[in-house]
Coordinates of C-alpha atoms in Angstrom, one line a residue:
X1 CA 21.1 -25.9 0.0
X2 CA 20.2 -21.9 -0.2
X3 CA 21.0 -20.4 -3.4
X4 CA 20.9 -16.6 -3.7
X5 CA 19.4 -15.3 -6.9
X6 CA 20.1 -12.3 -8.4
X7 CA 18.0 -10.0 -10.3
X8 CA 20.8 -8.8 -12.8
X9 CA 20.8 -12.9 -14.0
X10 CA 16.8 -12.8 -15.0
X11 CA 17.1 -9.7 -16.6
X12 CA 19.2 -11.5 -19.0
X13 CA 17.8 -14.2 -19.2
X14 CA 15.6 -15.6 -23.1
X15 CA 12.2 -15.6 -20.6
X16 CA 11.6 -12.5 -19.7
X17 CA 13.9 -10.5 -22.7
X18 CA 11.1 -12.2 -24.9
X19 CA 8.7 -11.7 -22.9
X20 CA 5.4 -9.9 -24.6
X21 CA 3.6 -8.3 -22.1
X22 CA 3.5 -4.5 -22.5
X23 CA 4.8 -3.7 -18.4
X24 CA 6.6 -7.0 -17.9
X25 CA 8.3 -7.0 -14.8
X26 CA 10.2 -9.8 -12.7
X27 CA 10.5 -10.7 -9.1
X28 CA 12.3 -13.9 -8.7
X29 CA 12.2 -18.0 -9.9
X30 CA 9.8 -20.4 -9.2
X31 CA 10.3 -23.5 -7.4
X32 CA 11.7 -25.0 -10.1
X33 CA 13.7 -22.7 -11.1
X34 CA 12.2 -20.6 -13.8
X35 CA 12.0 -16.9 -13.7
X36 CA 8.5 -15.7 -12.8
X37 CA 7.2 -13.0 -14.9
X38 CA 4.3 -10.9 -14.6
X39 CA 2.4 -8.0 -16.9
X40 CA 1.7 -4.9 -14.6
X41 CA -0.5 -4.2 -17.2
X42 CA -2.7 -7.2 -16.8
X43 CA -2.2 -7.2 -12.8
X44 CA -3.1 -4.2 -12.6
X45 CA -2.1 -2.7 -8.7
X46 CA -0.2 -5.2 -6.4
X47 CA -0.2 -5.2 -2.9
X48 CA 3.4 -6.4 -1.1
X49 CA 3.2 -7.8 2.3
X50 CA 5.0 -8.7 4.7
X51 CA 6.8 -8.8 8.2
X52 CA 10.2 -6.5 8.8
X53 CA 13.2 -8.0 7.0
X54 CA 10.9 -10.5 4.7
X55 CA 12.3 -9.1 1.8
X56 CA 9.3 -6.7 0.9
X57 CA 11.2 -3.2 0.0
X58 CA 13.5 -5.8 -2.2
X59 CA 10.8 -7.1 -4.2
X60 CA 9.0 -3.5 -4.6
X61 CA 12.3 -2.2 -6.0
X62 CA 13.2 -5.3 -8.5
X63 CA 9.6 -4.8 -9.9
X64 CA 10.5 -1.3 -10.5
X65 CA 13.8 -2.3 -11.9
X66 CA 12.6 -4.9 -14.5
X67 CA 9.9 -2.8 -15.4
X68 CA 12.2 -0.2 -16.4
X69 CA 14.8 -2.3 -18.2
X70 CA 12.3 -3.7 -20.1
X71 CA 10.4 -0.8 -21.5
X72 CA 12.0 2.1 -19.3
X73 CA 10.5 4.9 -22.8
X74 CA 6.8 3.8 -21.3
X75 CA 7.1 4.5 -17.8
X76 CA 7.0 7.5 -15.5
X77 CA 7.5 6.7 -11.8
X78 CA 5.6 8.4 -8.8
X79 CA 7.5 6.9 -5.8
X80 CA 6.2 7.7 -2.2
X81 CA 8.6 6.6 0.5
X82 CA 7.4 7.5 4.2
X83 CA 9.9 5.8 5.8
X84 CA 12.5 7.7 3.6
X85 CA 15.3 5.1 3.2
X86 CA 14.1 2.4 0.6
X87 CA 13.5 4.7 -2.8
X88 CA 16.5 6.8 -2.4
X89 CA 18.6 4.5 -5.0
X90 CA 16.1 5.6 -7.6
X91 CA 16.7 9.5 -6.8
X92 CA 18.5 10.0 -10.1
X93 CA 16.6 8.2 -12.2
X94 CA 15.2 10.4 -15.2
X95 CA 12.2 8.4 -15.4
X96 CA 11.0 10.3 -12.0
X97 CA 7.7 12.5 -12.1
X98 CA 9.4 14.3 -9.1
X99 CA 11.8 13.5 -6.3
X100 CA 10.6 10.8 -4.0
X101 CA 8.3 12.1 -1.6
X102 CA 8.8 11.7 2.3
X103 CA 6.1 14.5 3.9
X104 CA 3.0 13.4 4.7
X105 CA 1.5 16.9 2.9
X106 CA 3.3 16.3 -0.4
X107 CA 2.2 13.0 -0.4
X108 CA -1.2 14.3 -0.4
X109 CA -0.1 16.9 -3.2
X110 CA 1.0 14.3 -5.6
X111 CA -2.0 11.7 -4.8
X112 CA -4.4 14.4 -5.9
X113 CA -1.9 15.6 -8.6
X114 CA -2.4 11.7 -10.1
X115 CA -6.4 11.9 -9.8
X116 CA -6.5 14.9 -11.6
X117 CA -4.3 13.1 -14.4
X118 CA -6.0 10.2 -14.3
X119 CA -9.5 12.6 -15.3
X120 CA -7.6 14.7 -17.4
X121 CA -6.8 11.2 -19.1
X122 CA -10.5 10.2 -19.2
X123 CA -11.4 13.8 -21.1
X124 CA -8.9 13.0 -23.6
X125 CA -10.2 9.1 -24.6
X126 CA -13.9 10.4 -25.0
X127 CA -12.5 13.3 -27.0
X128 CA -10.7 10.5 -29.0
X129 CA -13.5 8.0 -28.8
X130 CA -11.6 5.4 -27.1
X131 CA -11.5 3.6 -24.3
X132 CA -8.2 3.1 -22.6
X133 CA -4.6 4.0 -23.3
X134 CA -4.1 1.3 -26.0
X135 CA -6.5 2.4 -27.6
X136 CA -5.3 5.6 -27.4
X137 CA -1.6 5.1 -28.6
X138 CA -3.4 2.8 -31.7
X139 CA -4.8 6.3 -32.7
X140 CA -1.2 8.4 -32.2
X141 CA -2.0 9.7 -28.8
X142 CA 0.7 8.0 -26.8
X143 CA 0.6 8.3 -22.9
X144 CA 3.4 7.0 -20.5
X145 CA 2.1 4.8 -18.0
X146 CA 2.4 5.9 -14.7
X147 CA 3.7 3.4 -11.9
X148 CA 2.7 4.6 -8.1
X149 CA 5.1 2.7 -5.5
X150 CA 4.3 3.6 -2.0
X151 CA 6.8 2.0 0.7
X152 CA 5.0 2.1 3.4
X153 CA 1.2 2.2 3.4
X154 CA 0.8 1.7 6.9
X155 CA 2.4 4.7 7.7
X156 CA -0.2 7.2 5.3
X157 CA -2.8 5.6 6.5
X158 CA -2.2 6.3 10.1
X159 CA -1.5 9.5 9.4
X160 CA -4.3 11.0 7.1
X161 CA -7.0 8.7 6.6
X162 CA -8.1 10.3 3.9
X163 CA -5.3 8.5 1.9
X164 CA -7.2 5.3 1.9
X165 CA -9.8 7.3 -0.2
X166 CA -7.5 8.3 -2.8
X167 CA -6.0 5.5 -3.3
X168 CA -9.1 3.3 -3.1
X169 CA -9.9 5.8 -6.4
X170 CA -6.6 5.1 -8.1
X171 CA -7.5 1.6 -8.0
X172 CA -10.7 1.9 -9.5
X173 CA -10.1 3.9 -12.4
X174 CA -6.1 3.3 -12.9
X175 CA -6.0 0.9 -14.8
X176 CA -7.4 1.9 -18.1
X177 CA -5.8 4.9 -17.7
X178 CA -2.5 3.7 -17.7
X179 CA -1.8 4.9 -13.8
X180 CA -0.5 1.5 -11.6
X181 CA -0.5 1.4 -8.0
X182 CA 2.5 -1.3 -6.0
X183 CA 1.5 -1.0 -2.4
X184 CA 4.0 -2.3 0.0
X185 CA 3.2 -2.7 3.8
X186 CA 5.0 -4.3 7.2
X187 CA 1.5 -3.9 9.2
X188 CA -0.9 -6.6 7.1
X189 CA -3.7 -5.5 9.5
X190 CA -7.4 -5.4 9.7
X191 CA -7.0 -1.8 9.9
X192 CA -4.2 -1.0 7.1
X193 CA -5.5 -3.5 4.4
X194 CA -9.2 -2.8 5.0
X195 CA -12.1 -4.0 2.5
X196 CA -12.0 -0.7 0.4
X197 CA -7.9 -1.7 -0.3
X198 CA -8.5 -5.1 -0.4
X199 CA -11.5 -5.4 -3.2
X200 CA -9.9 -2.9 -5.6
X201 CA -6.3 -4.2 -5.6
X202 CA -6.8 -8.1 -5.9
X203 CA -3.3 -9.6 -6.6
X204 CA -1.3 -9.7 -4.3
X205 CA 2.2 -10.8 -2.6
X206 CA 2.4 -12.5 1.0
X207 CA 5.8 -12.5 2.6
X208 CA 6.7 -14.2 5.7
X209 CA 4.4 -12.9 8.4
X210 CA 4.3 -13.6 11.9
X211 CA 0.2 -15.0 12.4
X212 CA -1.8 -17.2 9.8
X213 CA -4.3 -14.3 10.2
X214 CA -2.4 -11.6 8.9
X215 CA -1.8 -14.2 5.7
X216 CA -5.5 -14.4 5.4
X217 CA -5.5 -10.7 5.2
X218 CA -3.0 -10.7 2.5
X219 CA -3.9 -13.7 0.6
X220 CA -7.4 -15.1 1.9
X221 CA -6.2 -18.0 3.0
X222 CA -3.2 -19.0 5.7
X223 CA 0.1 -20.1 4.6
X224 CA 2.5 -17.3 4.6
X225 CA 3.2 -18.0 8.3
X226 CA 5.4 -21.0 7.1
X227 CA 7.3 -18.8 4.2
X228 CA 11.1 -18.7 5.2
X229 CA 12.0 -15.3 5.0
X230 CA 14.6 -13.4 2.9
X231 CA 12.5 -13.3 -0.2
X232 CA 10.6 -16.5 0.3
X233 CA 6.8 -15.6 -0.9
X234 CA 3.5 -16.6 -2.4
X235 CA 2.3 -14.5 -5.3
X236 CA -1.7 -14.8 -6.1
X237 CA -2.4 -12.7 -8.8
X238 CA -5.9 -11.4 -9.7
X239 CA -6.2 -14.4 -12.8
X240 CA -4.7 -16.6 -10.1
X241 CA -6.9 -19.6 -8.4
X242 CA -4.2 -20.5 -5.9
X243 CA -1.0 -18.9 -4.9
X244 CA 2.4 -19.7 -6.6
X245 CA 5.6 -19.7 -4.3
X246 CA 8.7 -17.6 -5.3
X247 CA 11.8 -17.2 -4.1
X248 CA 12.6 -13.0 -4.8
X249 CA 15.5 -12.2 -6.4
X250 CA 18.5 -10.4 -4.8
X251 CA 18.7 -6.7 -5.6
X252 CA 22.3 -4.7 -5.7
X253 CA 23.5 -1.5 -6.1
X254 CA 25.0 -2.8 -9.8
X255 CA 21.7 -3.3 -10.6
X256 CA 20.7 0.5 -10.2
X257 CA 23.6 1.5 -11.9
X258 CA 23.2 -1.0 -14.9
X259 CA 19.5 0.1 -15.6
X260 CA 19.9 4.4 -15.0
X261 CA 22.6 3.6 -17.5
X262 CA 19.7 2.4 -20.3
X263 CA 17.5 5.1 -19.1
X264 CA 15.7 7.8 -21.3
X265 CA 18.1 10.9 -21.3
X266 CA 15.1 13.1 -22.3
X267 CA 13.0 12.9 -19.5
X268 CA 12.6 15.4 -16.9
X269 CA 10.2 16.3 -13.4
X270 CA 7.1 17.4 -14.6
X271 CA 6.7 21.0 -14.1
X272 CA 2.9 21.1 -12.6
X273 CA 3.3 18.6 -10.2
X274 CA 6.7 20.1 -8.9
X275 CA 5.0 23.4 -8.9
X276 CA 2.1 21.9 -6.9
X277 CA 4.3 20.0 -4.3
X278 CA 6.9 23.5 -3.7
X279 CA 3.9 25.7 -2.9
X280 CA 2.3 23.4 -0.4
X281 CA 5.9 22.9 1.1

């Protein structure tokens, strides 16, 4: 008997409100019912995959969603949306670095912008003598982390190649830095997810998909050919031995509205990076 579940009823619910985990974010129950809960933090990048109308764009945006109504004062978002339909609920969210970003050229533009951060970042540890953002809040330099969601990777990659570079570089020196990549893709190919992607963002989410061999692109091993669509997936995080199967929550347009609502007022687009992005446009 199918049972929708929605993300509004595990944002309430005692797991993940008490939760401890400094990013936690949700995505859906287990088999037995439980709501699955995961530290971005401890993750650190994620890679969503799956085949059209899996329920991949849905579970990117109740990541973002929990993560925000969880500790929404934390996080800035850098949201990169080539196919320009699946970020535009988050448009007037205050949390936003800048709007989300469509053009192949301000993708660019914002991808170096976040390198350059993530040095600037780096400067400011050694000056503290520390070594990563906790650290760095212990000492009264508080950073927000930064979450990068790009919806769809295939389509960068196809079009610059030089993305896989840059974001190969975000993975490698993100984390303690406080800058976290969610990668979402349709194409799960040799060509898309390639060994430089692969080896720096090692936890990752399998949808249904349409060959056991795009599965053991995604996961290493086959199995997300049997998956059942609409939110059925196997999540193997990087502490993971094996895969875990969840069934993705249900996102709504109440859901949206109920987190913007609990937002931080103060926040605003952050003037260099809007700066950079209008001049190359």
């Amino acid at each position: 008997n199918p049972q929708i579940v929605y993300l509004k009823e595990l944002l309430s619910s005692n797991l993940f409100s008490k939760d401890k985990g400094k990013l936690s974010a949700i995505i859906g129950v287990r088999i037995d019912g439980c709501p699955y809960v995961l530290d971005l933090v401890d993750t650190p990048h994620l890679l969503i995959a799956g085949t059209t109308g899996s329920g991949k764009s849905i579970t990117l945006q109740a990541l973002l969603l929990s993560a925000l109504a969880k500790a929404g004062d934390k996080i800035r978002l850098l949201l990169i949306d080539p196919k320009r339909v699946e970020m535009q609920s988050f448009r007037e969210f205050s949390n936003l670095l800048c709007r989300p970003l469509t053009e192949i050229g301000e993708i660019r533009t914002a991808l170096q912008w976040a390198v350059n951060e993530m040095e600037e970042r780096y400067k400011t540890f050694e000056s503290l003598g520390v070594r990563d953002i906790t650290e760095a809040a212990r000492k009264g330099h508080k950073l927000p982390y930064i979450i990068i969601a790009i919806d769809e990777l295939a389509d960068l990659i196809l079009q610059d190649a030089t993305m896989e570079t840059i974001i190969a570089r975000i993975a490698q020196m993100g984390r303690a830095s406080g800058l976290h990549l969610l990668l979402a893709t349709q194409r799960p190919s040799a060509d898309i997810l390639t060994g430089l992607i692969r080896s720096n963002v090692p936890s990752r989410i399998a949808l249904r998909v349409q060959k056991s061999t795009e599965s053991k692109i995604i996961l290493d091993e086959i199995g997300a050919e049997n998956l059942l669509g609409k939110g059925d997936m196997l999540v193997k995080l990087s502490q993971d031995s094996s895969p875990v199967r969840v069934h993705g929550a249900l996102v709504t347009e109440e859901d949206f509205e109920q987190v913007k609502r609990h937002l931080p007022k103060h926040f605003s687009y952050d003037d260099e990076l809007t700066q950079r992005i209008d001049a190359g446009a």
